[in-house]
Structures are given as structure tokens and as C-alpha cells.
Amino acid sequence: MRDDYTAFADNSLKELAVSKYDDDDLEVKAIEFLRNPENFRAFNHGLIELLKKKNFPGDLNNIFEMTDYLYERLREINSTVKKITVQSWFDGIHRPKIEPASRPRIYEICFALNLTFDEVIWFFHHVYYDRAFNCHDISEGVFYFAFLNGVKYPEALAIINDIKSSSYGPNDKEEAALVYTSFIKNRLRELHSTEELKSFIIQNKASFTVWNNTALQYINKFFFEITGDENTSKPVIQKIQHRLTHLNNKVKTIELNINDIDKCGLLVREIIFDAKFSHADKYEAEKLIDRLKSKNTFSQAFILENILETSSGLGKNPEIPYVVRLNFPSKKVLSEILNLLQSNTLKSYDAIRKTLILFHFYVFWCKFKLGDFSDDDGKLAETYREEADILLEECGYEPLYSGNPYDWVFLFSAFSGDCKNTINTFRDIVSSLLSELEEDY
């Protein structure tokens, strides 16, 4: 078991970025790195690291001793988790799923081991691979206060029960939608007693029924940039599609007006860019027919198939790291996220974060590919990572982390090879993962 996963993952990016592999070999190395379970921290390894941090008195090589220890600590806080489940965590047979139903178990582990606030953040981000403390949720807002102030689990549960059994405060839901997570976190940090905590949440109870607003705003913004304004670009696309439909089979190229093309969204612009012939206004007809003819360029399926070369996700192939394939942006996942009525209370932060990362990545690198901006200082990959981290922080998520295999794919694509090929590098990795899926099933 490694004890330096973060440094190891960061070094892997640096080493591959300066390697002399050609593009095909680099892709193979990336897939090999992703498929090696030793390269990313497994849940049982993270648990063992926690025990080490908390001065576990037993043998860190003895699964039964560690199981007994954690199980007893969980029983002390009246957790209902079974001993066989705890042992399966240490055995590496199972790990808590990255889904809303599992989050209470993760918090119970944190309370049971008396983790500090910073240790909780680390455990969620580096081991469980999900966001800690959704402070728009009553329970997690109370937990946020509890870990900051040393409040024990039973008392935290009692506070949550008191709050949930109370009536709504004066703020209505329209006002509540304007209350951002950063405000709630800052306010929770200012509170000094559990009575102040209960009063604050009860007075603003409606604010704890809606979340993910900032992330959804950005996802919709990026989606609009990718598809383009339908009223402006649809007539242009329909005109191109009409010409492609009636094109003589012997015609190899088609002339298009660059001013018309620039009215389209990024994805259609990229498709046309990739079909560019030697002359500035000529494009390969066959490529455009394959990718644009009779297509609904505004559909979610079209967007995903052309960004990822799949609209169904990565399936359940065990060769693909669980953290990558789970909630991998698919037509189903995207549909749920873009449906605002569901997403305002969609608790799958992992799915939203992954979609946010994907869309931002595509918009950033597609604009560069199309020449919307240049790499004047030769540090475009660093700029991308900085922008992505700022975006994720603003939306209440953890920054890109190379020790998370999903994040690693985007960071690898950004830092390896020619920046003009970043999108293609990413697509090649996804395509390779999909081809492995088809071969194994």
C-alpha cells in the first residue's frame, strides 16, 4: 500500500507529459495507468490511513483487529452498520457507493473516529471521492458545525431532529433560492452555540431545500455554448443539412460561409473545423454527411456522442475504475441534471461535478482548438487547471485532484502532448475504455 498517492499521481502526470512516446503509445500508457488499481487509493487503504492518523493501538496489518476497532467505535455512537460490512471494507471486497444513501455511513465513520474538520474533508475528497458538507442540507449543515466545534454525533442528531420537527422560518422558497452555499458556510462558522445553530437554520429553513444552483447555472451556460442559440444557429445548420442531403455522390467537397458557421455552437463548429479541406472555404463532404446529416444537433444524445463518442456512459466493466465509470456523463445522467425540477434537489454531487468538469473541459479546449484564443505564454494546461479549480470552488466542489481517476483523465489530457490535440487525446482515452468494455462483454 502506498502512503503517497497524491504525490504519486501528480508525478505520473509530469512524467507522462515530458515523455517521448508518440500519441498512440501515450494513450496506451494512460489506459495502463488507469487500469492499475495500485495507482489510486482504494477505500480500504484510506481507512487504514485514517487509523494510522488517529493512532490506532493495534496492528495495521491485521484486518480483524482493525475491523473490531472500527466496529466498536461505530457501536459507541449507535451506528447500525454490521460488523460483516466493516470487515468487507477492510478486506477491499466492498466500499460504500458514491451515492446519497451512503453518505450518512461516511459521516458515522468520521464521528466514530473523532476526526477533525480537516480530516473529514480529506476523507471525503481523497478516499470516498465525493464532496463533503452540502451545507444546503440540514443534516450536513449541522455536521459542518459539529466538526468545527467538537459536537458529538448523538448531540448532532438531536439538533437535527429538533430542527426538522420545527416549522419553517419567515423566508420563503423564492428568497431561499438566492442564498448561496458560501454564505451558509460563513454564517455557520460565526455561530458559537447549538442554540444559535438551531435558530439560524430554523429561521432559514427553506434555504435548506434547494441546492446546486451555481453548478447548474454553469452547466446550462456551457451546454448553451456547446449547442449554440437555437434560434440563430438552427437555420444555418438546416441549410447545411439540406445541401448535404441533395449533394451529388461524386462531389467530394462543399463550400461553406465562415460567417454562417460562426453563428453555430462550439460542437457544430468543431465538426465543421475537422472537415476543413485545403482551401479556406471548402470542407470534406463525406465527413460532414457522417456527422451532421439528419442529426438533431441540439439533442443531449448528439452532444454526448460527439464529445465522448458515447451517450450511454461506460457500463459496469470492472477493468474501468469504479470512480470513473460511476455517474460517467451519459444521456440519463445529463437528462436528470438538465431537468431543473429534479436537479434543484439532486443529491448526486458526483454526477453534477463530473458533468461540470466535462463541459468546462470541452468548452475551454474547443475554443482554443477553434482559435478563439491563443497560448501566448505556453502555459495553457496550467491556465485550464486554475480555471477549473476556481469554477469547482465557486460551485462548492473540491478542486481537480490527480488522485481521483476521473479527474486524472482530464488532467492527463490537458498536460500531455500538443494542446491542439487535447480534446482528441481525451476522446481517444474514452474510446479505448469503451473498446475494452466491448471486448470483455
XYZ file of C-alpha atoms in Angstrom:
441
model
C 0.000 0.000 0.000
C 1.309 3.431 -0.949
C 1.319 6.287 1.523
C 1.933 8.980 -1.102
C -0.958 8.638 -3.556
C -1.309 12.369 -4.183
C 2.379 12.940 -4.928
C 2.500 9.744 -6.975
C -0.491 10.790 -9.130
C 0.916 14.297 -9.630
C 4.295 12.848 -10.638
C 2.623 10.483 -13.106
C 1.163 13.473 -14.931
C 4.524 15.243 -15.048
C 6.396 12.162 -16.213
C 3.939 11.365 -18.989
C 3.789 14.997 -20.075
C 7.536 15.119 -20.763
C 7.789 11.565 -22.132
C 8.825 10.935 -25.716
C 6.023 8.478 -26.503
C 4.106 9.054 -29.701
C 0.374 9.720 -29.389
C -0.685 6.069 -29.682
C 1.840 4.859 -27.110
C 0.915 7.717 -24.779
C -2.730 6.674 -24.928
C -1.764 3.071 -24.126
C 0.289 4.250 -21.140
C -2.658 6.305 -19.900
C -5.026 3.332 -20.100
C -2.492 1.089 -18.360
C -2.129 3.654 -15.588
C -5.898 3.954 -15.140
C -6.441 0.202 -15.051
C -3.782 -0.434 -12.394
C -5.627 -0.425 -9.040
C -2.350 0.249 -7.232
C -2.183 3.735 -8.739
C -5.229 5.123 -6.916
C -6.143 4.978 -3.246
C -8.631 2.195 -2.554
C -11.233 2.700 0.168
C -9.651 0.131 2.480
C -6.266 1.838 2.112
C -7.889 5.143 3.010
C -9.439 3.603 6.123
C -6.066 2.247 7.179
C -4.512 5.686 6.661
C -7.213 7.136 8.896
C -6.490 4.638 11.639
C -2.814 5.473 11.367
C -3.592 9.205 11.644
C -5.722 8.534 14.746
C -3.027 6.446 16.465
C -4.775 3.088 16.189
C -3.268 0.958 19.007
C -3.417 -2.361 17.131
C -1.747 -3.997 14.151
C -2.337 -2.110 10.895
C -1.675 -5.331 9.010
C -4.376 -7.261 10.852
C -7.776 -6.883 9.189
C -9.606 -8.474 12.109
C -8.104 -6.112 14.680
C -8.933 -3.092 12.561
C -12.455 -4.390 11.930
C -13.068 -4.923 15.646
C -11.726 -1.480 16.481
C -13.812 0.466 13.939
C -16.911 -1.630 14.587
C -16.725 -0.945 18.336
C -16.238 2.781 17.716
C -19.320 2.736 15.459
C -21.366 0.872 18.057
C -20.431 3.529 20.620
C -22.271 6.142 18.541
C -25.209 3.732 17.972
C -24.462 3.141 14.313
C -26.408 0.246 12.820
C -23.667 -0.784 10.396
C -22.947 -4.513 10.665
C -19.584 -5.978 11.538
C -19.503 -8.002 8.330
C -19.855 -4.747 6.388
C -16.950 -3.161 8.226
C -14.812 -6.214 7.531
C -15.729 -6.091 3.842
C -14.390 -2.521 3.777
C -11.043 -3.573 5.183
C -10.935 -6.694 3.004
C -11.358 -4.477 -0.042
C -14.339 -6.586 -1.124
C -16.780 -3.667 -0.907
C -16.694 0.078 -0.499
C -19.569 2.466 0.258
C -21.158 3.522 -3.012
C -20.758 7.124 -4.117
C -24.432 7.946 -3.762
C -26.648 9.896 -1.345
C -27.699 6.815 0.628
C -24.084 6.054 1.593
C -23.115 9.498 2.844
C -24.553 9.021 6.386
C -22.275 5.970 6.779
C -19.239 8.049 5.821
C -20.144 10.677 8.409
C -20.603 7.932 11.010
C -17.047 6.742 10.334
C -15.836 10.319 10.767
C -17.673 10.779 14.062
C -16.714 7.341 15.331
C -13.008 8.037 14.813
C -13.237 11.602 16.188
C -11.917 13.146 13.004
C -11.080 16.827 12.873
C -12.837 19.081 10.381
C -9.846 18.965 8.000
C -9.632 15.179 8.294
C -13.297 14.878 7.282
C -12.599 16.994 4.186
C -9.604 14.790 3.356
C -11.534 11.553 3.855
C -14.397 12.609 1.594
C -12.187 14.082 -1.131
C -9.226 11.676 -1.166
C -10.837 8.399 -0.111
C -14.594 8.467 -0.693
C -14.167 10.696 -3.780
C -17.173 12.898 -3.140
C -17.965 16.317 -1.769
C -18.018 16.837 1.981
C -20.642 19.001 3.671
C -23.510 20.011 1.445
C -24.496 22.840 3.748
C -27.814 23.336 1.964
C -28.878 20.044 3.556
C -29.992 20.374 7.194
C -28.134 17.283 8.439
C -24.895 18.117 6.666
C -25.105 21.747 7.746
C -25.340 20.561 11.347
C -22.431 18.151 10.781
C -20.397 21.062 9.383
C -20.962 22.969 12.628
C -20.395 19.842 14.708
C -16.946 19.032 13.337
C -15.888 22.668 13.639
C -16.980 22.835 17.261
C -16.384 19.350 18.641
C -20.073 18.429 18.907
C -20.517 14.669 19.274
C -22.698 12.566 16.989
C -25.638 11.912 19.389
C -25.964 15.634 20.116
C -25.762 16.444 16.396
C -28.605 14.000 15.705
C -30.699 15.573 18.463
C -30.142 19.036 16.942
C -31.166 17.744 13.514
C -34.327 16.220 14.976
C -35.247 19.494 16.731
C -34.751 21.483 13.530
C -36.683 19.094 11.295
C -39.595 18.950 13.708
C -39.882 22.748 13.817
C -41.937 24.886 11.458
C -40.493 26.938 8.605
C -38.942 30.304 9.328
C -40.041 33.571 7.720
C -38.007 33.168 4.490
C -39.994 31.779 1.579
C -38.551 29.455 -1.045
C -38.143 32.165 -3.693
C -35.823 34.048 -1.351
C -34.143 30.825 -0.278
C -33.016 30.044 -3.812
C -30.818 33.154 -3.670
C -28.907 32.009 -0.577
C -25.574 30.595 -1.717
C -23.623 27.819 -0.039
C -20.693 30.135 0.691
C -22.996 32.413 2.711
C -24.359 29.477 4.714
C -20.855 28.136 5.436
C -19.612 31.559 6.517
C -22.636 32.022 8.759
C -22.233 28.571 10.308
C -18.614 29.410 11.126
C -19.737 32.525 13.001
C -22.108 30.645 15.308
C -20.910 29.843 18.818
C -23.626 27.682 20.368
C -26.019 24.930 19.375
C -28.939 27.218 20.203
C -27.632 29.798 17.729
C -27.228 26.990 15.185
C -30.815 25.793 15.595
C -32.163 29.335 15.477
C -30.252 30.143 12.276
C -31.316 27.019 10.384
C -34.951 27.210 11.546
C -35.178 30.889 10.559
C -33.787 29.992 7.114
C -35.210 26.513 6.818
C -36.427 26.982 3.257
C -32.838 27.668 2.209
C -32.052 24.063 3.098
C -34.409 22.618 0.486
C -32.660 23.816 -2.685
C -29.030 23.366 -3.691
C -26.624 23.054 -6.613
C -27.850 26.357 -8.075
C -24.419 27.703 -9.016
C -23.269 24.433 -10.570
C -26.484 24.145 -12.567
C -26.164 27.699 -13.826
C -22.701 26.917 -15.169
C -23.740 23.569 -16.654
C -26.580 25.268 -18.519
C -24.248 28.079 -19.626
C -21.725 25.574 -21.007
C -24.485 23.499 -22.606
C -25.728 26.639 -24.382
C -22.212 27.426 -25.633
C -21.843 23.848 -26.908
C -25.199 23.752 -28.734
C -25.444 27.405 -29.681
C -28.538 29.577 -29.704
C -31.192 27.505 -31.457
C -32.950 30.495 -32.995
C -29.720 31.752 -34.558
C -27.866 28.567 -35.445
C -30.681 26.184 -36.377
C -31.422 27.857 -39.758
C -27.715 27.683 -40.626
C -27.478 24.002 -39.675
C -30.665 23.124 -41.520
C -29.329 24.830 -44.635
C -26.108 22.794 -44.432
C -28.051 19.591 -43.814
C -30.317 20.298 -46.801
C -27.295 20.770 -49.043
C -25.692 17.575 -47.752
C -28.909 15.613 -48.377
C -29.069 16.693 -52.010
C -25.363 16.545 -52.704
C -24.221 14.552 -55.724
C -22.329 11.420 -54.635
C -19.404 12.390 -56.831
C -18.928 15.729 -55.094
C -16.068 15.500 -52.591
C -16.117 18.979 -51.081
C -18.673 21.592 -50.116
C -18.188 25.336 -49.720
C -19.456 26.999 -46.546
C -19.559 30.592 -45.376
C -17.368 31.132 -42.313
C -19.682 33.895 -41.060
C -22.585 31.434 -41.058
C -20.512 28.768 -39.304
C -19.586 31.187 -36.516
C -23.293 31.504 -35.657
C -23.333 27.857 -34.575
C -22.449 26.337 -31.222
C -18.975 25.056 -30.411
C -19.700 21.418 -31.217
C -21.015 22.029 -34.747
C -18.182 24.493 -35.316
C -15.671 21.830 -34.276
C -17.276 19.202 -36.529
C -17.046 21.588 -39.487
C -13.494 22.577 -38.487
C -12.441 18.912 -38.547
C -13.849 18.583 -42.072
C -11.836 21.508 -43.362
C -10.158 20.908 -46.722
C -7.033 22.593 -48.063
C -8.961 25.679 -49.147
C -10.304 28.074 -46.527
C -13.937 27.777 -47.562
C -14.036 24.103 -48.628
C -14.908 21.140 -46.418
C -14.908 17.378 -46.931
C -18.476 16.406 -47.744
C -18.196 12.812 -46.528
C -17.117 13.874 -43.035
C -19.972 16.348 -42.756
C -22.501 13.818 -44.041
C -21.372 11.270 -41.448
C -21.630 13.668 -38.518
C -24.288 16.248 -39.423
C -26.739 14.895 -41.978
C -30.182 14.137 -40.478
C -28.897 14.844 -36.956
C -30.622 16.772 -34.206
C -27.611 18.826 -33.186
C -29.411 20.185 -30.125
C -30.210 16.818 -28.550
C -28.407 15.527 -25.479
C -27.547 12.294 -27.286
C -25.883 14.189 -30.145
C -23.889 16.327 -27.713
C -22.556 13.346 -25.746
C -21.919 11.130 -28.770
C -19.791 13.824 -30.374
C -17.956 14.951 -27.250
C -17.448 11.455 -25.818
C -18.270 9.124 -28.727
C -20.867 7.544 -26.439
C -24.203 8.601 -24.962
C -24.643 5.629 -22.632
C -21.669 6.014 -20.289
C -19.018 3.413 -19.512
C -21.087 0.492 -18.257
C -20.018 -1.790 -15.422
C -16.747 -3.163 -16.753
C -14.652 -3.967 -13.641
C -11.493 -3.163 -15.614
C -12.534 0.502 -15.582
C -12.024 2.161 -12.169
C -15.295 2.408 -10.260
C -14.789 6.125 -9.640
C -14.516 6.728 -13.405
C -17.440 4.652 -14.623
C -19.853 5.633 -11.835
C -22.003 8.593 -12.877
C -19.909 8.998 -16.025
C -21.828 11.598 -18.059
C -24.451 9.720 -20.051
C -27.759 10.602 -21.651
C -29.583 9.508 -18.486
C -27.279 11.420 -16.130
C -27.346 14.556 -18.280
C -31.122 14.415 -18.615
C -31.507 14.312 -14.833
C -29.095 17.191 -14.347
C -30.608 19.433 -17.006
C -34.084 18.891 -15.610
C -34.103 21.778 -13.160
C -37.090 20.442 -11.232
C -35.053 17.379 -10.281
C -31.641 18.976 -10.095
C -32.508 21.640 -7.549
C -32.586 18.803 -5.031
C -30.486 16.211 -6.882
C -28.124 14.932 -4.212
C -25.721 13.132 -6.532
C -22.970 15.714 -6.251
C -20.655 13.262 -8.018
C -22.792 13.257 -11.168
C -23.109 17.041 -11.203
C -19.403 17.578 -10.544
C -18.424 15.145 -13.313
C -20.716 16.818 -15.833
C -19.443 20.252 -14.795
C -15.827 19.118 -15.293
C -16.625 17.572 -18.690
C -18.473 20.604 -20.059
C -15.911 23.115 -18.812
C -13.092 20.983 -20.244
C -14.745 20.780 -23.648
C -15.643 24.467 -23.854
C -12.139 25.561 -22.793
C -10.202 23.307 -25.155
C -12.631 23.586 -28.070
C -12.355 27.372 -28.034
C -8.590 27.047 -28.145
C -8.762 24.486 -30.963
C -11.003 26.797 -32.995
C -8.647 29.720 -32.469
C -10.871 31.768 -30.186
C -7.783 32.450 -28.029
C -4.080 31.595 -28.176
C -1.423 30.079 -25.909
C 0.884 33.076 -25.747
C 2.864 32.055 -22.658
C 2.947 28.299 -23.281
C 1.160 27.576 -20.018
C -2.293 26.725 -21.280
C -2.598 23.495 -19.275
C -1.844 25.390 -16.053
C -4.409 28.020 -17.031
C -7.003 25.317 -17.661
C -6.399 23.709 -14.264
C -6.551 27.053 -12.481
C -9.842 27.964 -14.197
C -11.310 24.530 -13.447
C -10.358 24.745 -9.770
C -11.824 28.238 -9.410
C -15.038 27.049 -11.068
C -15.315 23.984 -8.835
C -14.647 26.018 -5.704
C -17.285 28.575 -6.682
C -19.784 25.736 -7.152
C -18.952 24.238 -3.746
C -16.897 21.290 -5.017
C -13.369 20.142 -4.355
C -10.712 21.147 -6.928
C -9.325 18.746 -9.525
C -7.383 16.027 -7.754
C -4.960 13.821 -9.681
C -5.528 11.027 -7.150
C -9.124 10.762 -8.362
C -9.018 8.646 -11.550
C -11.852 10.618 -13.191
C -10.043 13.910 -12.632
C -6.775 12.279 -13.709
C -8.166 11.630 -17.217
C -8.831 15.346 -17.761
C -5.544 16.453 -16.225
C -3.609 13.909 -18.289
C -5.350 15.053 -21.468
C -4.549 18.689 -20.671
C -0.897 18.215 -19.754
C 0.217 15.653 -22.326
C 1.218 16.396 -25.889
C 0.168 19.210 -28.207
C -2.580 21.406 -26.757
C -4.251 21.416 -30.178
C -4.870 17.671 -29.679
C -6.128 17.833 -26.090
C -9.751 17.068 -26.988
C -8.718 14.205 -29.265
C -6.456 12.777 -26.553
C -9.397 12.770 -24.164
C -11.687 11.162 -26.735
C -9.078 8.505 -27.510
C -8.901 7.533 -23.823
C -12.695 7.294 -23.525
C -12.843 5.376 -26.800
C -10.215 2.927 -25.540
C -12.155 2.372 -22.339
C -15.280 1.706 -24.394
C -13.490 -0.697 -26.727
C -12.242 -2.635 -23.704
C -15.820 -2.801 -22.488
C -16.959 -4.262 -25.803
C -14.125 -6.797 -25.826
C -14.833 -8.023 -22.297
C -18.603 -8.471 -22.741
